[in-house]
Tab-separated table of C-alpha atoms and ligand atoms in Angstrom:
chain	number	residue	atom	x	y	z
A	15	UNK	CA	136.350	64.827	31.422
A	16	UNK	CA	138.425	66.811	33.941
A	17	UNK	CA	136.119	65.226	37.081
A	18	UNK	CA	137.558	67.357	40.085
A	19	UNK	CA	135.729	70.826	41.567
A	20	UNK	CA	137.314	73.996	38.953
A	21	UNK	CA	138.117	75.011	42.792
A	22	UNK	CA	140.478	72.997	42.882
A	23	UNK	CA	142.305	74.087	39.839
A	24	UNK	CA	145.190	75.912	41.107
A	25	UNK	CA	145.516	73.977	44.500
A	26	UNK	CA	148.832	72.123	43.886
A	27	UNK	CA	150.302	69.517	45.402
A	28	UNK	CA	152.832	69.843	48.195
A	29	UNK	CA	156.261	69.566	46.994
A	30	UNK	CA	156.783	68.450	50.704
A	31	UNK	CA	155.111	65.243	49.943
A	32	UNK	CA	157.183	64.353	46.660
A	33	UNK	CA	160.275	65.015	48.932
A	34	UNK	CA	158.986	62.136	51.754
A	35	UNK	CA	158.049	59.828	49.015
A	36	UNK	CA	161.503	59.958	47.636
A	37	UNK	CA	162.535	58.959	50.933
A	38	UNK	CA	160.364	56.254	51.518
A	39	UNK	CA	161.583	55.203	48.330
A	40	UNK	CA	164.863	55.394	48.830
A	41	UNK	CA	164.184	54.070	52.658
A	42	UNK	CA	162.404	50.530	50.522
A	43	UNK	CA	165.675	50.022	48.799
A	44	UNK	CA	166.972	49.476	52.006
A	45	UNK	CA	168.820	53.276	52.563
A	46	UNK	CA	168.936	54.579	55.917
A	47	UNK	CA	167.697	58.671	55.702
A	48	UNK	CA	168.383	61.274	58.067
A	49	UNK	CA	164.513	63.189	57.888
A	50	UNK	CA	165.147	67.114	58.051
A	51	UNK	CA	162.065	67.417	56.045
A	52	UNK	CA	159.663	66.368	58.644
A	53	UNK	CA	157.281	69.566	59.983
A	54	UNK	CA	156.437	67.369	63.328
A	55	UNK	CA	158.175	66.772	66.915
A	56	UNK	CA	159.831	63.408	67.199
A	57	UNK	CA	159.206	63.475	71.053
A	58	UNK	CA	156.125	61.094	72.163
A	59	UNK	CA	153.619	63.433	73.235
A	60	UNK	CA	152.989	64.878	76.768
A	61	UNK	CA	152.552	61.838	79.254
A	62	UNK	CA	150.065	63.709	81.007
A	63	UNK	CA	147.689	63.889	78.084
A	64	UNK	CA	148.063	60.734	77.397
A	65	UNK	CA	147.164	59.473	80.570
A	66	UNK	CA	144.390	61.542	80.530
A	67	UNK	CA	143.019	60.734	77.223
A	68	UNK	CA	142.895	57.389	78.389
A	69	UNK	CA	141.505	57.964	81.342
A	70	UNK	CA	138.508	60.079	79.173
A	71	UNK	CA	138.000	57.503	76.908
A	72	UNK	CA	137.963	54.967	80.259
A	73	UNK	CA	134.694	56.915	81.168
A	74	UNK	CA	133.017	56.964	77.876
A	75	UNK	CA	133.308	59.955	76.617
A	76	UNK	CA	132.552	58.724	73.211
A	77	UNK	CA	129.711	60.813	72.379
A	78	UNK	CA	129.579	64.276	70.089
A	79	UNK	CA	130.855	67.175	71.709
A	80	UNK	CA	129.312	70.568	71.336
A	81	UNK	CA	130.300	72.539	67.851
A	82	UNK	CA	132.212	74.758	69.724
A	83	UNK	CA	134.238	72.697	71.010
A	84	UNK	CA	134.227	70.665	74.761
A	85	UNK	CA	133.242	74.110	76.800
A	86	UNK	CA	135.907	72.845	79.630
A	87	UNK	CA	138.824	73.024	77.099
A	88	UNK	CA	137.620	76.489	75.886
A	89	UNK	CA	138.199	77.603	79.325
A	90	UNK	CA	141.053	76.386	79.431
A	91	UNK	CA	142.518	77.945	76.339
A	92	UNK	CA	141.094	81.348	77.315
A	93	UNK	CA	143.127	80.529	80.820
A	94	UNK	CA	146.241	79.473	78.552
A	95	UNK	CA	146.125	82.399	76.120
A	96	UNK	CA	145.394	84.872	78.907
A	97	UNK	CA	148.692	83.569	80.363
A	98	UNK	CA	150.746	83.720	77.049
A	99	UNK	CA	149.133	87.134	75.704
A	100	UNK	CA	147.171	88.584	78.656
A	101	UNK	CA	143.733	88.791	76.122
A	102	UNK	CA	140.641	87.448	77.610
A	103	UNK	CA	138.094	85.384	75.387
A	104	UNK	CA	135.148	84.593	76.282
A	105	UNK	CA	135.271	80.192	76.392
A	106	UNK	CA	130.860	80.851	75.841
A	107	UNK	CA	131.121	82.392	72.637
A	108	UNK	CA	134.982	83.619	71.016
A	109	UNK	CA	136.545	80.017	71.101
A	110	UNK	CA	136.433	77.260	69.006
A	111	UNK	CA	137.845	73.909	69.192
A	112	UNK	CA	138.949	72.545	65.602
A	113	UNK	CA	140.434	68.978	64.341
A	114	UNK	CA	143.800	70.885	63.788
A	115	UNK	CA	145.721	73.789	62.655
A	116	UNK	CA	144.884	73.090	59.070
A	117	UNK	CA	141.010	72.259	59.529
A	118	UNK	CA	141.268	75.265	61.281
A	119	UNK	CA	142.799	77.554	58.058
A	120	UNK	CA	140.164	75.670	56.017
A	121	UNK	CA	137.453	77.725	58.271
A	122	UNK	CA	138.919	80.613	58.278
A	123	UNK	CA	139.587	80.467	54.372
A	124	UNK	CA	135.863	79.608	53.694
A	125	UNK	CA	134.358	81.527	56.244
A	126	UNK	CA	135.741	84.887	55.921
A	127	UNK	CA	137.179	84.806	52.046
A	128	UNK	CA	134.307	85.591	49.515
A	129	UNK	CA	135.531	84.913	45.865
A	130	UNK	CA	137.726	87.540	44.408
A	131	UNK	CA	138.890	88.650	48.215
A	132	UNK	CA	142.547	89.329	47.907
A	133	UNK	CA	144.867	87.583	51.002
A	134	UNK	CA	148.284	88.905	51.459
A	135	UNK	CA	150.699	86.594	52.642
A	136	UNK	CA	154.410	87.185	53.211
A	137	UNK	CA	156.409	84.249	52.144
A	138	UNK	CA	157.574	81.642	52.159
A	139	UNK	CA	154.790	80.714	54.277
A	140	UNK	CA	153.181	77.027	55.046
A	141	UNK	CA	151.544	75.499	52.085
A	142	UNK	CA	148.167	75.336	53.278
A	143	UNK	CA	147.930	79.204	53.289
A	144	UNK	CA	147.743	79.704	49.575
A	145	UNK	CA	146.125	76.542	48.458
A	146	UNK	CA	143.125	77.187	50.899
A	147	UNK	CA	143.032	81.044	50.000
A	148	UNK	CA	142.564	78.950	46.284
A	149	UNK	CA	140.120	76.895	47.356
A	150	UNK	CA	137.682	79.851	49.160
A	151	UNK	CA	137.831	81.024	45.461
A	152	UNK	CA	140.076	84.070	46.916
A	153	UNK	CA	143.093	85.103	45.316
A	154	UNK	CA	146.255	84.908	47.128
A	155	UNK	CA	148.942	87.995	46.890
A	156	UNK	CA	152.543	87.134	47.666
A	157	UNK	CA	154.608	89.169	49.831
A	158	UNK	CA	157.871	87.481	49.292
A	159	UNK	CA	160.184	88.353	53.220
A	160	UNK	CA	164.275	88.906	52.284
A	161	UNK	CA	167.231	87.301	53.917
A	162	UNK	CA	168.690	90.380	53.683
A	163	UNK	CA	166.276	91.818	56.297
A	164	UNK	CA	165.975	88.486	58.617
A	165	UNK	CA	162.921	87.561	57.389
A	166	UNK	CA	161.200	90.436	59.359
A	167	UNK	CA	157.606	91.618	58.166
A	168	UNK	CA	158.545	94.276	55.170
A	169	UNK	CA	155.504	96.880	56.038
A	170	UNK	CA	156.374	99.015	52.916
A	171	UNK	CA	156.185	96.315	50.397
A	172	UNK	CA	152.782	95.162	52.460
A	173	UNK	CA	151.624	98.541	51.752
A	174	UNK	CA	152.020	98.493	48.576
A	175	UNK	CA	150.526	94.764	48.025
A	176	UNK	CA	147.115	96.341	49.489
A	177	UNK	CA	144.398	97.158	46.831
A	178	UNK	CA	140.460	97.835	47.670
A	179	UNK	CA	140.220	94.071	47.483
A	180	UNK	CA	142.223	93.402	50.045
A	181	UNK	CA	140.345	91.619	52.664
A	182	UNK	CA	143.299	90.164	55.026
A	183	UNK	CA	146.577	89.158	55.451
A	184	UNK	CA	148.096	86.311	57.042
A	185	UNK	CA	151.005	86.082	59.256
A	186	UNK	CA	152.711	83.253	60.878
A	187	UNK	CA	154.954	84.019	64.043
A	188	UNK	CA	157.168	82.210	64.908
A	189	UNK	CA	157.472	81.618	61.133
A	190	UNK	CA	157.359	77.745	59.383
A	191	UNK	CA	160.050	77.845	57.601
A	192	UNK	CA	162.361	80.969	58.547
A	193	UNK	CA	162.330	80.547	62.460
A	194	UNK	CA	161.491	84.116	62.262
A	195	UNK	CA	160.187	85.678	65.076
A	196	UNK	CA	158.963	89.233	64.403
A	197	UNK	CA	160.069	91.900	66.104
A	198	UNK	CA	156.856	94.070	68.138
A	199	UNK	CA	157.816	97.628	65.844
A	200	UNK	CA	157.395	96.218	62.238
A	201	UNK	CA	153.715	94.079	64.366
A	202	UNK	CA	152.728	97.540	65.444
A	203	UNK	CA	153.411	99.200	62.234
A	204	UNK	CA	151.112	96.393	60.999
A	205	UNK	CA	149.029	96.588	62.930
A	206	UNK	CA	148.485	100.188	61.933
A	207	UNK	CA	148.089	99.297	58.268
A	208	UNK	CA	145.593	97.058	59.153
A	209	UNK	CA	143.839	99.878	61.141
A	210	UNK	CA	143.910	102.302	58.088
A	211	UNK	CA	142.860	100.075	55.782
A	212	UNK	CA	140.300	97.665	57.598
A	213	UNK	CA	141.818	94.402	56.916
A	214	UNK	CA	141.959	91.566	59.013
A	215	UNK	CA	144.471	89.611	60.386
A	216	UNK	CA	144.911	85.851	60.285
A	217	UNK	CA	147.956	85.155	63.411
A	218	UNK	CA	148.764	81.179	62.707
A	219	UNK	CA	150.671	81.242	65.986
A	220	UNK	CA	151.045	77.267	66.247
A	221	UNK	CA	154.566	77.863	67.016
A	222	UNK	CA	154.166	80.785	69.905
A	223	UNK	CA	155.726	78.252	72.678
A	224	UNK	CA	158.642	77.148	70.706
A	225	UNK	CA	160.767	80.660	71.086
A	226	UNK	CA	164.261	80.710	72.047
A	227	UNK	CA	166.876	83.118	73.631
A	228	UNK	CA	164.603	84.437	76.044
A	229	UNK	CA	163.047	85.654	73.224
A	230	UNK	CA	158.576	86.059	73.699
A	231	UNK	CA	155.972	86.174	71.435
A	232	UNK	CA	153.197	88.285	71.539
A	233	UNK	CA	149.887	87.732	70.023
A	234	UNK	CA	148.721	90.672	67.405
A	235	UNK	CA	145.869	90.682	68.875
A	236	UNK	CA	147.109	91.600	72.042
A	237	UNK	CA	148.088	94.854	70.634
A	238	UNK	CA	145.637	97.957	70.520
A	239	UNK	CA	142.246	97.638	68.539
A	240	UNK	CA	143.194	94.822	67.245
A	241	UNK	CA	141.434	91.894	68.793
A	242	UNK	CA	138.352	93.275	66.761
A	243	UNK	CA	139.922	92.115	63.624
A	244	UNK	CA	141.994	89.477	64.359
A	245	UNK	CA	141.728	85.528	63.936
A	246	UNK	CA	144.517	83.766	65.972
A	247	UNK	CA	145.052	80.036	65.666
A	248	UNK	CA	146.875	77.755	68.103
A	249	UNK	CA	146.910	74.056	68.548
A	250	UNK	CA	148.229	71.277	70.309
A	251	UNK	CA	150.271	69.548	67.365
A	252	UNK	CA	153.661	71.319	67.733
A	253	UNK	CA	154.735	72.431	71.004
A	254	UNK	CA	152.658	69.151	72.528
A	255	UNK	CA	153.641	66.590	70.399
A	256	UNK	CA	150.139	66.312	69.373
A	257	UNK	CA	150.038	65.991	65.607
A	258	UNK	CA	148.373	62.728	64.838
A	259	UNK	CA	145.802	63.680	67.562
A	260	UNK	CA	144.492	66.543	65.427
A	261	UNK	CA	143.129	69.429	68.063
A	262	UNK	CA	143.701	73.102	68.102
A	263	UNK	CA	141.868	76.596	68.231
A	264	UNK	CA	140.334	79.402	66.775
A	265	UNK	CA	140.356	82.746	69.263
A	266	UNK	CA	138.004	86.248	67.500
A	267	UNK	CA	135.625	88.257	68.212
A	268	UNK	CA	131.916	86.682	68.276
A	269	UNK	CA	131.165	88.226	64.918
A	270	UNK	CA	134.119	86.278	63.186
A	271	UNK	CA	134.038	82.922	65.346
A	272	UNK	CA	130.307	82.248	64.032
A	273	UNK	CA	131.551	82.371	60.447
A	274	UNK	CA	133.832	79.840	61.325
A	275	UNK	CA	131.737	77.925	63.642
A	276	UNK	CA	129.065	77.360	60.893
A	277	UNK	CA	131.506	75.989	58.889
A	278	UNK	CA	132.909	73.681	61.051
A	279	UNK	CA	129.439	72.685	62.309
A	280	UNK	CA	128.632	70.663	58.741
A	281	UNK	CA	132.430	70.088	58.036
A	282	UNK	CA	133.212	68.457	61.014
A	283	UNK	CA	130.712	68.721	64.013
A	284	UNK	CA	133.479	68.435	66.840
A	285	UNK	CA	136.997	67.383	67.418
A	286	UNK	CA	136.900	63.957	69.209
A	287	UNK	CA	134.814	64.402	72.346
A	288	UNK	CA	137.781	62.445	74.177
A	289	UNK	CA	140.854	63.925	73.316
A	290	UNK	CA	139.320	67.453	74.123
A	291	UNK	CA	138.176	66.327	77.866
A	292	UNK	CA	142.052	64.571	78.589
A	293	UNK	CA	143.463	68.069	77.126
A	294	UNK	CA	141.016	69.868	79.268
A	295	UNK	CA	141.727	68.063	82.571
A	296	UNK	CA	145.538	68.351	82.017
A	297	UNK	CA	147.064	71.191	79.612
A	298	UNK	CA	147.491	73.685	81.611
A	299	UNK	CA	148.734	71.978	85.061
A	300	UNK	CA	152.113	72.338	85.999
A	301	UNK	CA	153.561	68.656	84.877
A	302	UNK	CA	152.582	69.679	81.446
A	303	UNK	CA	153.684	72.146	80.954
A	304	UNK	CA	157.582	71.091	82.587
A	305	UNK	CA	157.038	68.468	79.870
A	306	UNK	CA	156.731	70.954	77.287
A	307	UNK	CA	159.647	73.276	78.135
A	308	UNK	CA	161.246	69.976	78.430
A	309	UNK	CA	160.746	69.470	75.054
A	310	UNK	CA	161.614	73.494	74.096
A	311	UNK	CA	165.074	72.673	76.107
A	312	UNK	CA	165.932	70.216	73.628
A	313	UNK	CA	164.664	72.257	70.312
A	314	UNK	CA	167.066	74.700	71.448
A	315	UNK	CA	170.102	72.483	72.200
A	316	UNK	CA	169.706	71.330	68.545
A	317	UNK	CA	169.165	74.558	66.804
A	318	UNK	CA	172.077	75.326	68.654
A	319	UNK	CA	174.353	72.020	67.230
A	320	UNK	CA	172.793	73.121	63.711
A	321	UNK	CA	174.055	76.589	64.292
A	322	UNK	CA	177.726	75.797	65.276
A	323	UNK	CA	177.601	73.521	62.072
A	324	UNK	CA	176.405	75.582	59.571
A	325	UNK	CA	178.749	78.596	60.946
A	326	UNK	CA	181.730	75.794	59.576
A	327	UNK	CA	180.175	75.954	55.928
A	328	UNK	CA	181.216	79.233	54.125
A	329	UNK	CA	178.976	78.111	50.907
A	330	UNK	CA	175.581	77.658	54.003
A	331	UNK	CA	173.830	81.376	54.293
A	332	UNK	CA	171.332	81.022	57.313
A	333	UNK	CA	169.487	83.734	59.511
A	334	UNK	CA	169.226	82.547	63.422
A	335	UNK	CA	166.322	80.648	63.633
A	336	UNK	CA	164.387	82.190	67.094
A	337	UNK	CA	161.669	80.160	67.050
A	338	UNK	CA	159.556	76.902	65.482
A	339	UNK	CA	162.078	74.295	64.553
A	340	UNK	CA	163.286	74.980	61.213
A	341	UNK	CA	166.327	76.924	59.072
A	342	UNK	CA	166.250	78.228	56.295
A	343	UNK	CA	169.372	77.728	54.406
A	344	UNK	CA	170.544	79.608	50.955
A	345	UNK	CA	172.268	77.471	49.225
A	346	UNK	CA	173.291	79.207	46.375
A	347	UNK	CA	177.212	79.954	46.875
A	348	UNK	CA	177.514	75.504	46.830
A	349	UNK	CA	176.423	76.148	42.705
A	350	UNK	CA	173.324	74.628	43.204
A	351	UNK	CA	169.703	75.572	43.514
A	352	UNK	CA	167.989	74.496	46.566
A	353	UNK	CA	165.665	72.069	44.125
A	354	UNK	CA	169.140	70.420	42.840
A	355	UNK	CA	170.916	70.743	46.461
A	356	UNK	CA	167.888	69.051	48.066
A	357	UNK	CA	167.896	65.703	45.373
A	358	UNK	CA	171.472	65.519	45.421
A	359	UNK	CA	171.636	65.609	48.860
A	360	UNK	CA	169.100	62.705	49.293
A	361	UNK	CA	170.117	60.726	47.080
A	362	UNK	CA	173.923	60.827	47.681
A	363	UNK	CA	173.693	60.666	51.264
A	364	UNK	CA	170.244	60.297	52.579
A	365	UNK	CA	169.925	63.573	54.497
A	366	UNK	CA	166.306	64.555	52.929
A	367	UNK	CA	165.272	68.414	52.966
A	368	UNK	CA	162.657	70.380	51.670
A	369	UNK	CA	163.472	72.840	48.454
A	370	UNK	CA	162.761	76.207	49.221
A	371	UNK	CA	160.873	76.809	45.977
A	372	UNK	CA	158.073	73.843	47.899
A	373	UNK	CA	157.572	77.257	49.970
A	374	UNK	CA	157.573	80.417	48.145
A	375	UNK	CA	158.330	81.706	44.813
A	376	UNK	CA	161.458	83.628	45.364
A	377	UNK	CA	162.859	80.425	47.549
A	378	UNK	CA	164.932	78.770	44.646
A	379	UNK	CA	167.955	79.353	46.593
A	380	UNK	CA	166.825	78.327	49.866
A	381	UNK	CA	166.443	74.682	51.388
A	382	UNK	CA	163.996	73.879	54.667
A	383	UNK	CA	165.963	72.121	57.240
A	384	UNK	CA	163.797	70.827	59.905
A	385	UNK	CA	165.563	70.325	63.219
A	386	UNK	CA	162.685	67.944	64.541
A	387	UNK	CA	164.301	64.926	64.923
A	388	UNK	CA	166.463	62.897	67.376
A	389	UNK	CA	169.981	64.786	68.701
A	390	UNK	CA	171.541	62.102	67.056
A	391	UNK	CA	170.369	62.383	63.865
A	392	UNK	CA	171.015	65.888	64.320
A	393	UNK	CA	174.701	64.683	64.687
A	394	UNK	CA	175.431	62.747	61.826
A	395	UNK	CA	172.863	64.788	59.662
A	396	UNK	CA	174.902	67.683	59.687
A	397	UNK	CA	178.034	66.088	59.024
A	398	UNK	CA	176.841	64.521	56.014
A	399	UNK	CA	175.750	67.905	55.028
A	400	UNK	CA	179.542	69.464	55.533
A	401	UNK	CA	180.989	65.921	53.876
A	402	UNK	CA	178.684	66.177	50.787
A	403	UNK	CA	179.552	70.156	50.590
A	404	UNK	CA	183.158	69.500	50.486
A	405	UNK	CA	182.571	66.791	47.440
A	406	UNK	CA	180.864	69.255	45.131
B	505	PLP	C1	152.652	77.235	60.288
B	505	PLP	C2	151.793	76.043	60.432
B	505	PLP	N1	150.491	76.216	60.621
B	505	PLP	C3	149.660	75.170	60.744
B	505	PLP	C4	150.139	73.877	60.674
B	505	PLP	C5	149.164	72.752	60.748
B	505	PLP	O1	149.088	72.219	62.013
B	505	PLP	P1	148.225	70.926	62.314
B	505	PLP	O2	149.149	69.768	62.314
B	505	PLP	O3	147.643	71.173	63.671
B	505	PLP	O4	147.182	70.803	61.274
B	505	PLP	C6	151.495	73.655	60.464
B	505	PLP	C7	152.018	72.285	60.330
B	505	PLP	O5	153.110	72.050	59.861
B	505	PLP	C8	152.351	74.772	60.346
B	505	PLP	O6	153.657	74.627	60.148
């Protein structure tokens, strides 16, 4: 007897994973690997937090918070994404506080996406999108972004992806795993499909403070009618350091936070009462948020090594990365596929990637590499990429 939820029937699992358990395997035989796979900062996170966390948990503040979330740090986000986007939400009633980005998709996914609700998402795209559009019994439409075009939004092929069904589409930006960040004509143009047709917008904009070249990003919902229907989501994991601590937000409109807030009232209850009151009392003060552009200083200075070394490999295609951490490499002029390039490439040298196809279904070509890891690893990590390119 098949035992688990038919809901669950076309959630897969991440290739992501298999890649880091071939590592670990290969790490048990006593290999040393270079992780470009890894989706997380290496940095410690933000002293200041810490400290603070501490200092929260130091004065008991071990009991449940409200469901929406500690109403100190929802003031503070509205502060922090009035400074980023200039949109005001109000902390009473268009915030909430979730245990992470993906607990946060998981709301939005169940409390917006009735079955048979079509989702467009332009791809590749983080995992968690389709497998949770799966799991709210919605059916997920792939928009599949070109090379050819920078990984920029493609608003005709969106246009053509949209059916009566269509109930929203989801956008990343900066984009995990193209280090897209997409330029404000092809957002407004969306922004006017999504006006014509009355979809919504999911903005996963986890990324937003990880943009280089001077480059900004601008919420789609700070554009024109369009906080009305859009969801963004932020969090702490990324540009804070914050992963294993599990906080982030939701930002809508009162009619499509208390969706998500009943959900997230039986799923969850609250994110841990003390890591939301050392966030609070710190995130947006001006030591934080030197450590963070601290950290942003470095991203750069090793997307920038990447970048010199990939320009030295004729058979590496890449577009700039401009924000998030990541490249997104086609290998295909090396001979290989980016499934084959990605095993050979751990196994014969210990640099692990992720295979584009873990990430959308046009990706065969295309590896992941994650540029979230120490400078020197950076270093040598590259090197063994050119070495093992000049021994195919
Ligand atoms: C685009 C994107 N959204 C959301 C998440 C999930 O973030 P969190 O660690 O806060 O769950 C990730 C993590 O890799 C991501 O890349």
């Amino acid at each position: 007897m098949n035992k688990g939820a038919a809901r669950l029937n076309e959630v897969k699992a991440s290739k992501i994973r298999a890649v880091s358990d071939k590592a670990n395997a290969l790490e048990a035989l006593g290999r040393s690997i270079i992780r470009f796979s890894t989706g997380e900062p290496d940095f410690a996170t933000v002293s200041s937090i810490k400290q603070a966390t501490i200092q929260a948990i130091e004065d008991n503040y071990s009991h449940y918070a409200s469901n929406r979330g500690d109403l100190k740090l929802r003031k503070e986000v509205s502060e922090l994404v009035k400074c980023h986007h200039g949109i005001h939400y109000d902390p009473s009633e268009e915030i909430l506080i979730t245990s992470g980005g993906s607990e946060a998709i998981n709301h939005v996914m169940l409390g917006l996406i009735n079955p048979e609700d079509e989702v467009i998402v332009c791809t590749p795209a983080f995992l968690s999108y389709e497998n949770m559009i799966h799991m709210a019994g919605g059916i997920f439409v792939d928009v599949p972004l070109k090379k050819e075009n920078g990984f920029q939004l493609d608003i005709e092929e969106i246009k053509e992806a949209i059916t009566p069904r269509t109930k929203m589409i989801i956008i990343n930006n900066p984009c995990n795993p193209t280090g897209a960040v997409y330029d404000p004509v092809s957002i407004q143009a969306l922004c006017d499909v999504c006006i014509q047709h009355d979809l919504l917008v999911f903005s996963d904009e986890i990324y937003d403070q990880l943009v280089y070249d001077e480059r900004k990003c601008r919420s789609i919902a700070a554009y024109p009618s369009m906080k009305q229907r859009t969801i963004m989501m932020n969090g702490f994991s990324k540009a804070y350091a914050m992963t294993g601590w599990r906080l982030a937000y939701l930002c809508a409109d009162k009619e499509l936070i208390e969706p998500l807030l009943k959900v997230h009232q039986y799923a969850t209850t609250c994110a841990p009462t003390f890591i939301q009151v050392g966030v609070a009392k710190v995130m947006n003060n001006e030591t934080t948020r030197k450590e963070v552009q601290e950290m942003v200083r470095c991203f750069d200075q090793r997307r920038q090594k990447v970048i010199r070394v990939l320009k030295e490999i004729p058979e590496l295609d890449f577009v700039i990365p401009q924000g998030a951490f990541y490249v997104f490499i086609d290998v295909s002029k090396t001979g290989l596929d980016g499934q084959q390039f990605a095993d050979a490439l751990l196994e014969e040298k210990g640099v692990a990637v992720v295979p584009g196809n873990a990430l959308g279904s046009q990706c065969n070509d295309f590896i992941r590499l994650s540029y979230a890891t120490s400078d020197e690893n950076v270093m040598m990590g590259m090197q063994l990429i050119k070495e093992f390119i000049k021994e195919l």
